[in-house]
Short mmCIF file of C-alpha atoms and ligand atoms in Angstrom, two decimals:
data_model
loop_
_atom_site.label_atom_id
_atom_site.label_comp_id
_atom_site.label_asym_id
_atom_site.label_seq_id
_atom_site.Cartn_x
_atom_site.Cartn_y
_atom_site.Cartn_z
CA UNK A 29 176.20 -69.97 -164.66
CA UNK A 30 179.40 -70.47 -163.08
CA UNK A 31 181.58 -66.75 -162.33
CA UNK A 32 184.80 -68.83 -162.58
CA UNK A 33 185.77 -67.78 -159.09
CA UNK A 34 186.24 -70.35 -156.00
CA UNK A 35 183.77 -69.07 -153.27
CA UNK A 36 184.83 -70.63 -149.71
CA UNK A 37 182.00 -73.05 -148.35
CA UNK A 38 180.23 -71.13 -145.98
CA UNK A 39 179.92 -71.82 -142.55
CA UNK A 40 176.22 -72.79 -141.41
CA UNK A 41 174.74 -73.55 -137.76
CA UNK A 42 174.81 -77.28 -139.08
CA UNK A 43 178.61 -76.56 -140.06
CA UNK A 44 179.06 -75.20 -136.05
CA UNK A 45 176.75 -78.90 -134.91
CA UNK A 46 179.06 -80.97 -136.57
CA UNK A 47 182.14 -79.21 -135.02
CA UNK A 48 180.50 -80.00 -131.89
CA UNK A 49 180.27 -83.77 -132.76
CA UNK A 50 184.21 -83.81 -133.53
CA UNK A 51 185.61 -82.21 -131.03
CA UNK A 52 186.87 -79.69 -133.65
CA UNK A 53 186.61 -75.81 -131.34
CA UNK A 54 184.45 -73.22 -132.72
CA UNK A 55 186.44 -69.52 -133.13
CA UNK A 56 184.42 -66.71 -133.28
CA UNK A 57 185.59 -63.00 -133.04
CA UNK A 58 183.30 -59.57 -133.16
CA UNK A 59 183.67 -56.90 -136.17
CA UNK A 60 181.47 -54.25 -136.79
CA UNK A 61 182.52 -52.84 -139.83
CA UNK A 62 183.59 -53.92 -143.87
CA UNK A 63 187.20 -53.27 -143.69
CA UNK A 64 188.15 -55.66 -139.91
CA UNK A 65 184.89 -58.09 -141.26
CA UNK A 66 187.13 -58.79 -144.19
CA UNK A 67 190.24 -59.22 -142.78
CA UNK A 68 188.75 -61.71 -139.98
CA UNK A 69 186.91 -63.83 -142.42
CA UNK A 70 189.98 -64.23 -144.68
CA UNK A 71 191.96 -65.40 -141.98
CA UNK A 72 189.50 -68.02 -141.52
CA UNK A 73 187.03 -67.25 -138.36
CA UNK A 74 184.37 -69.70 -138.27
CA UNK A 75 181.04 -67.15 -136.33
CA UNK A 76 181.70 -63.10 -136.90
CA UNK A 77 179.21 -61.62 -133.79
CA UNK A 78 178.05 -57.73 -134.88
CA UNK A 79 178.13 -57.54 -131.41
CA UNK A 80 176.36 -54.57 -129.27
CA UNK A 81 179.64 -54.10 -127.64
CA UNK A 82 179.57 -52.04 -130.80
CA UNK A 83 177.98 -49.96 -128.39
CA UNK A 84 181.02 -49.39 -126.28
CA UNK A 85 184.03 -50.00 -128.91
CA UNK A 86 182.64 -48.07 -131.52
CA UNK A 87 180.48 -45.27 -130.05
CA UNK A 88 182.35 -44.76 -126.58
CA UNK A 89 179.15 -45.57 -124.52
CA UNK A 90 179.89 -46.80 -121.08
CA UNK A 91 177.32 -49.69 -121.79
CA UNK A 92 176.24 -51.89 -124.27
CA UNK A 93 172.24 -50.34 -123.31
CA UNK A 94 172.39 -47.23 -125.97
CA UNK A 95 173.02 -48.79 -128.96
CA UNK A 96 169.85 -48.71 -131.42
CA UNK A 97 168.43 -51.60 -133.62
CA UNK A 98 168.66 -49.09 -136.74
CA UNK A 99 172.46 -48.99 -135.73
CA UNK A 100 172.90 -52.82 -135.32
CA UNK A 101 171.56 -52.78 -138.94
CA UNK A 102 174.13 -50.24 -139.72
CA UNK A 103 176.82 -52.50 -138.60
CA UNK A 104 175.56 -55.87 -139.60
CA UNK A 105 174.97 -54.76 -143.53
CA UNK A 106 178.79 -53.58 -143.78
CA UNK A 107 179.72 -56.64 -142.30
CA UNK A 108 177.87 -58.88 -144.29
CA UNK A 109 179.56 -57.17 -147.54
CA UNK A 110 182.80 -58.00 -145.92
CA UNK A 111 182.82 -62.05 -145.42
CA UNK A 112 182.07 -64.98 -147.70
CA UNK A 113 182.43 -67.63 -145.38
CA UNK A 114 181.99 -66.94 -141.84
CA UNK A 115 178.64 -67.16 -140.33
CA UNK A 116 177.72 -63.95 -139.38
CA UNK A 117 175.35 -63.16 -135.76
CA UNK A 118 174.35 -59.93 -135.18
CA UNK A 119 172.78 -59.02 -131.58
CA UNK A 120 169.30 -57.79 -131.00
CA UNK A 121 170.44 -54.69 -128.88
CA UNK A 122 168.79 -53.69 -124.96
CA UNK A 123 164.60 -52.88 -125.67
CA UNK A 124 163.99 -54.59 -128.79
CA UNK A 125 163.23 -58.02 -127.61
CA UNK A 126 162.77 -57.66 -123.72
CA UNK A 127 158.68 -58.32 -122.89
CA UNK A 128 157.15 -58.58 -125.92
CA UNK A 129 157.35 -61.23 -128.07
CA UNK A 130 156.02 -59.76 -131.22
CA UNK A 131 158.56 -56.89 -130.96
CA UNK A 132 161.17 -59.45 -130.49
CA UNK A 133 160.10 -61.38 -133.99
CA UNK A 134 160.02 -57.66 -135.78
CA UNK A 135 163.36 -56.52 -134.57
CA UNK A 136 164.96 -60.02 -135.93
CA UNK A 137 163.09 -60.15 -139.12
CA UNK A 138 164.28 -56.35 -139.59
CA UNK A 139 168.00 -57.61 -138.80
CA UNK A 140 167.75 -60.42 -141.30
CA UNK A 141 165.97 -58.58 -144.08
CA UNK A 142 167.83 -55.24 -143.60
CA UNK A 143 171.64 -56.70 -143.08
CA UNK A 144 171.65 -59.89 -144.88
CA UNK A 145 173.42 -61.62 -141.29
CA UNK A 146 172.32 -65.05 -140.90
CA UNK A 147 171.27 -65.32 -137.12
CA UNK A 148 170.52 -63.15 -134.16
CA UNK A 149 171.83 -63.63 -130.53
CA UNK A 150 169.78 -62.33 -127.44
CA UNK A 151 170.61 -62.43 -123.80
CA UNK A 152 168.95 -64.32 -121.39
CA UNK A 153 166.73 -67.48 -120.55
CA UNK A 154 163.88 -68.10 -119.51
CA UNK A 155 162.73 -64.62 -119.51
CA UNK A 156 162.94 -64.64 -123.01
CA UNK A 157 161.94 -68.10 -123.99
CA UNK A 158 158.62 -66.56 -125.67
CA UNK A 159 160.65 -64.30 -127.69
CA UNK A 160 163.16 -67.01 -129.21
CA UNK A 161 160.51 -68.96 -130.05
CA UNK A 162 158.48 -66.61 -131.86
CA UNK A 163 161.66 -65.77 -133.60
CA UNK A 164 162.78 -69.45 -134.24
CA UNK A 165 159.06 -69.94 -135.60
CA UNK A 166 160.17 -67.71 -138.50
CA UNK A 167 163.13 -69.44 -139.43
CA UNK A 168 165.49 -67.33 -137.83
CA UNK A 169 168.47 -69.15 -136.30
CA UNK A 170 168.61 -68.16 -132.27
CA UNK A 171 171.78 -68.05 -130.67
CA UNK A 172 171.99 -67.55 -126.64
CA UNK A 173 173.73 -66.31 -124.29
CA UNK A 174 173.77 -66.49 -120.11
CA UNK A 175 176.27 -65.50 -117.15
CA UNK A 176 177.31 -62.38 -117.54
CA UNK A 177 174.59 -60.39 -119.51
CA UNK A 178 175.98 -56.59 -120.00
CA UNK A 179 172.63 -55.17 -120.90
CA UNK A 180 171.34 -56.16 -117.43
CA UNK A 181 174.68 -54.58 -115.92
CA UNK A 182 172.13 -52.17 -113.89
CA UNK A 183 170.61 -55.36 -112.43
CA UNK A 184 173.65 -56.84 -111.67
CA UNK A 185 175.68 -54.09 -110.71
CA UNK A 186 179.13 -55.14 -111.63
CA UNK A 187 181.04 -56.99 -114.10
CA UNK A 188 182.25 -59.99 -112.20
CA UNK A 189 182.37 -63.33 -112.46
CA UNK A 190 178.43 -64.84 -112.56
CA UNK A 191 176.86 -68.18 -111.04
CA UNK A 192 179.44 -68.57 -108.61
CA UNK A 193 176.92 -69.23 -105.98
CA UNK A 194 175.18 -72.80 -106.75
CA UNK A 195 171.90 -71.08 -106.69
CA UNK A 196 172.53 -68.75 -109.66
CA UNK A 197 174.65 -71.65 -111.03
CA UNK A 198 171.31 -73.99 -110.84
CA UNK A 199 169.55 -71.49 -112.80
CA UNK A 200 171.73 -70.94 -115.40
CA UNK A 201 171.57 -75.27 -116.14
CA UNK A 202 168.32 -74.68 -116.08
CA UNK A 203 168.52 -71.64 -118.49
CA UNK A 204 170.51 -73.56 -120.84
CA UNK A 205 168.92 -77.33 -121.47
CA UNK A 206 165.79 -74.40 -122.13
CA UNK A 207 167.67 -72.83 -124.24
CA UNK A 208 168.40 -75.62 -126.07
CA UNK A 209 164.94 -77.10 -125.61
CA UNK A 210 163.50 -73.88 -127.51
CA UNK A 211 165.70 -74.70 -130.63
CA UNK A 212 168.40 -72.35 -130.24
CA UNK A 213 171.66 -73.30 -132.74
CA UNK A 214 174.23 -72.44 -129.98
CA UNK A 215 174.51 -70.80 -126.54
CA UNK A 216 177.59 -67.86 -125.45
CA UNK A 217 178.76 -68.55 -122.06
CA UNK A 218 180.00 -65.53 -120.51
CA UNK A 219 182.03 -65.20 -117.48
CA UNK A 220 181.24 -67.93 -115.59
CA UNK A 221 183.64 -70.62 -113.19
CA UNK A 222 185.40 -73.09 -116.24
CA UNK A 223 183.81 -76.17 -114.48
CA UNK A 224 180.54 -74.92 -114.79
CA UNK A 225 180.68 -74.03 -118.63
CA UNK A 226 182.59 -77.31 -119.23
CA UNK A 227 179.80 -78.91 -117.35
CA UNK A 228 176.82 -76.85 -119.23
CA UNK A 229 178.82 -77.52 -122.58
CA UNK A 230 178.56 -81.57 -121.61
CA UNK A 231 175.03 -81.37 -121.14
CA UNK A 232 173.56 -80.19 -123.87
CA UNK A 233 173.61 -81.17 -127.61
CA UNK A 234 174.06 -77.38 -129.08
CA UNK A 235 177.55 -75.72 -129.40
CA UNK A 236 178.55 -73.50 -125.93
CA UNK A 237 180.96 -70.79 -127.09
CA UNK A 238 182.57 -69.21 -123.95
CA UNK A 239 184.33 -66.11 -123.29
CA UNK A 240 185.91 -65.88 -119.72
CA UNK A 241 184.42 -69.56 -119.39
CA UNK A 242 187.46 -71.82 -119.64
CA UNK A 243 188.73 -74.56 -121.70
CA UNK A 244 185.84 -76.95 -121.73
CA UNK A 245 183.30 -75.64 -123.92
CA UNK A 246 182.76 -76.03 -128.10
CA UNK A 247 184.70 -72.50 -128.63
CA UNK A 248 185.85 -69.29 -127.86
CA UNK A 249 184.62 -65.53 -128.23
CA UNK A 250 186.15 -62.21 -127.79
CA UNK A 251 185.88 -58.66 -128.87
CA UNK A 252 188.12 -58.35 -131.53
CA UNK A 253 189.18 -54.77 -130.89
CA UNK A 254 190.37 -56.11 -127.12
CA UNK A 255 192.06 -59.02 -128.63
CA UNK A 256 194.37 -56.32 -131.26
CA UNK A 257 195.47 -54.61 -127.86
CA UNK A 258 193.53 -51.05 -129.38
CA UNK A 259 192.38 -50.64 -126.08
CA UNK A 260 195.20 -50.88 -123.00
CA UNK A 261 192.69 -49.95 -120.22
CA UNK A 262 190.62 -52.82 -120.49
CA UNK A 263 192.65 -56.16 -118.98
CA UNK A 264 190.29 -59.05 -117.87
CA UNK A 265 191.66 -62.04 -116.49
CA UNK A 266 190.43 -64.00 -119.42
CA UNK A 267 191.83 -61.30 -122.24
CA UNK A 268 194.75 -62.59 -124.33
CA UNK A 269 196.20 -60.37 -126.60
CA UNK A 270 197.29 -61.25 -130.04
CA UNK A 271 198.36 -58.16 -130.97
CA UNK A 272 199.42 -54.53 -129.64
CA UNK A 273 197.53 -52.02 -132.19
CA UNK A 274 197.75 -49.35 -129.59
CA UNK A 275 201.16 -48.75 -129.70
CA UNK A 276 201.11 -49.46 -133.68
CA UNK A 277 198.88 -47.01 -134.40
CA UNK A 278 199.61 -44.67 -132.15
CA UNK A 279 203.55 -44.96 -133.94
CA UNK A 280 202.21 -44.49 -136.99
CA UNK A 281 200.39 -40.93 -136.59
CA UNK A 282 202.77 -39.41 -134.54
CA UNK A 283 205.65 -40.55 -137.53
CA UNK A 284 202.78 -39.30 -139.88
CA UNK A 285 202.30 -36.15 -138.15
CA UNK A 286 206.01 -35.29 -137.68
CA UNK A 287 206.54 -36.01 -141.46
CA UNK A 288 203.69 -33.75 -142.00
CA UNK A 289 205.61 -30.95 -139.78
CA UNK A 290 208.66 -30.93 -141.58
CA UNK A 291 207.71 -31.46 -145.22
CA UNK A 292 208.87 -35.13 -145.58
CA UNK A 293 205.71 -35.88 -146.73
CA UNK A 294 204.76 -35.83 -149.20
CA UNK A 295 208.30 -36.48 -151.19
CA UNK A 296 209.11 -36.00 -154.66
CA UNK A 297 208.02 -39.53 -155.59
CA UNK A 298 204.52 -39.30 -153.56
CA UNK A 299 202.90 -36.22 -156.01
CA UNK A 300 202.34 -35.65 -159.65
O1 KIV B 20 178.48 -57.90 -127.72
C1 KIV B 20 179.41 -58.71 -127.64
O2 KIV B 20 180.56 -58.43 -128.06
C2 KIV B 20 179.16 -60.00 -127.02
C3 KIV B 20 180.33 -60.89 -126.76
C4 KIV B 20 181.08 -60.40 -125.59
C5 KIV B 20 179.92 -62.31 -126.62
O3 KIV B 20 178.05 -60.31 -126.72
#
């Protein structure tokens, strides 16, 4: 029975494959709630990532590492009731997937089941290769990710730029035709030299999204509340902002508060 109302095709992991084959770039933005989910699929965003940078934009942690799988879910479900046609990825957060395959299959069937999302992401290659592919083997759509890995941060030590060295940079080619080997639908790119990703992108069939990875991969990523300028303290290389929310928002509680002060608000017109 037809509702009478035009629903938007939907964006699928095939939909993201045959970008790839056309050269046409993949844009994909976080959101972790109903209200910025909305907006961002209306304005036509192809992947939304419930990323577990939710971790640090929306809980103040330092690191993406606290953030639970029960408050993933939390996030993912109000996205999902947000967006019609992006595809939307939700990551499996730090010590749900890590070593043990079986817990890595239960935290992604819990995502899908309990949020509605249509893929997962994890970080990592072949040190997780089990995991995907217990998770792939249930139908669950496996998106990567490699360079710059936040929830090994401890391991790393610091946020800079990954693989520079060709021995790291080996791996991570490695990491990725596995990747894509394994059956994942795309891989994220993080942080890494441009000719690298462009080269990584080139070599396998899957789409590369890259954020701090240069021009020649299948897309871009970025946190969405960096990309609004909400946050002025955080200025990578690779950040460009569309917006400047800070100062907007900021404007519009101090006018609200001052208005408060001296009983411009509410006026005449705004009670009953
Ligand atoms: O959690 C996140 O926001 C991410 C992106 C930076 C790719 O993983």
């Amino acid at each position: 029975m037809s509702t009478g109302t035009v629903q938007p095709k939907r964006v699928t992991t095939h939909t993201l494959q045959e970008m790839k084959a056309n050269g046409v770039k993949i844009a994909m933005l976080t959101a972790y709630d109903f209200s910025l989910a909305r907006l961002v699929d209306a304005a036509g965003i192809d992947v939304i990532l419930v990323g577990d940078s939710a971790s640090n934009v929306m809980a103040g942690h330092e690191t993406t590492l606290p953030i639970t799988l029960d408050q993933m879910i939390y996030h993912a479900s109000s996205v999902v009731r947000g967006v019609q046609r992006a595809l939307v990825v939700v990551d499996l957060p730090f010590g749900t997937y890590q070593g043990n395959t079986k817990g890595a299959l239960n935290s992604a069937i819990r995502i899908m089941k309990e949020s509605g999302a249509h893929a997962v992401k994890l970080e990592g290659g072949r040190e997780v290769i089990g995991g995907i592919e217990r998770i792939l083997s249930a139908g669950i759509p496996v998106m990567g990710h490699l360079g710059l890995t936040p929830q090994s941060i401890y391991k790393f030590g610091t946020y800079v730029v990954r693989a520079r060295e060709e021995a790291e940079a080996l791996r991570l080619r490695e990491d990725a035709r596995m990747l894509e080997e394994a059956g994942c639908f795309a891989i994220v790119l993080e942080k890494i030299p441009a000719s690298l990703a462009a080269e990584v992108a080139a070599s396998v069939s899957i789409p590369v999204i890259g954020i701090g990875a240069g021009q020649g991969v299948d897309g871009q990523v970025l946190v969405l509340h960096d990309m609004l300028g909400i946050n002025k303290e955080f200025n990578p290389r690779f950040l460009r902002r569309y917006a400047a929310l800070h100062d907007v928002i900021t404007g519009a509680v101090e006018g609200y508060v001052k208005d408060v002060r001296s009983r411009d608000f509410p006026s005449a017109d705004e009670q009953y």
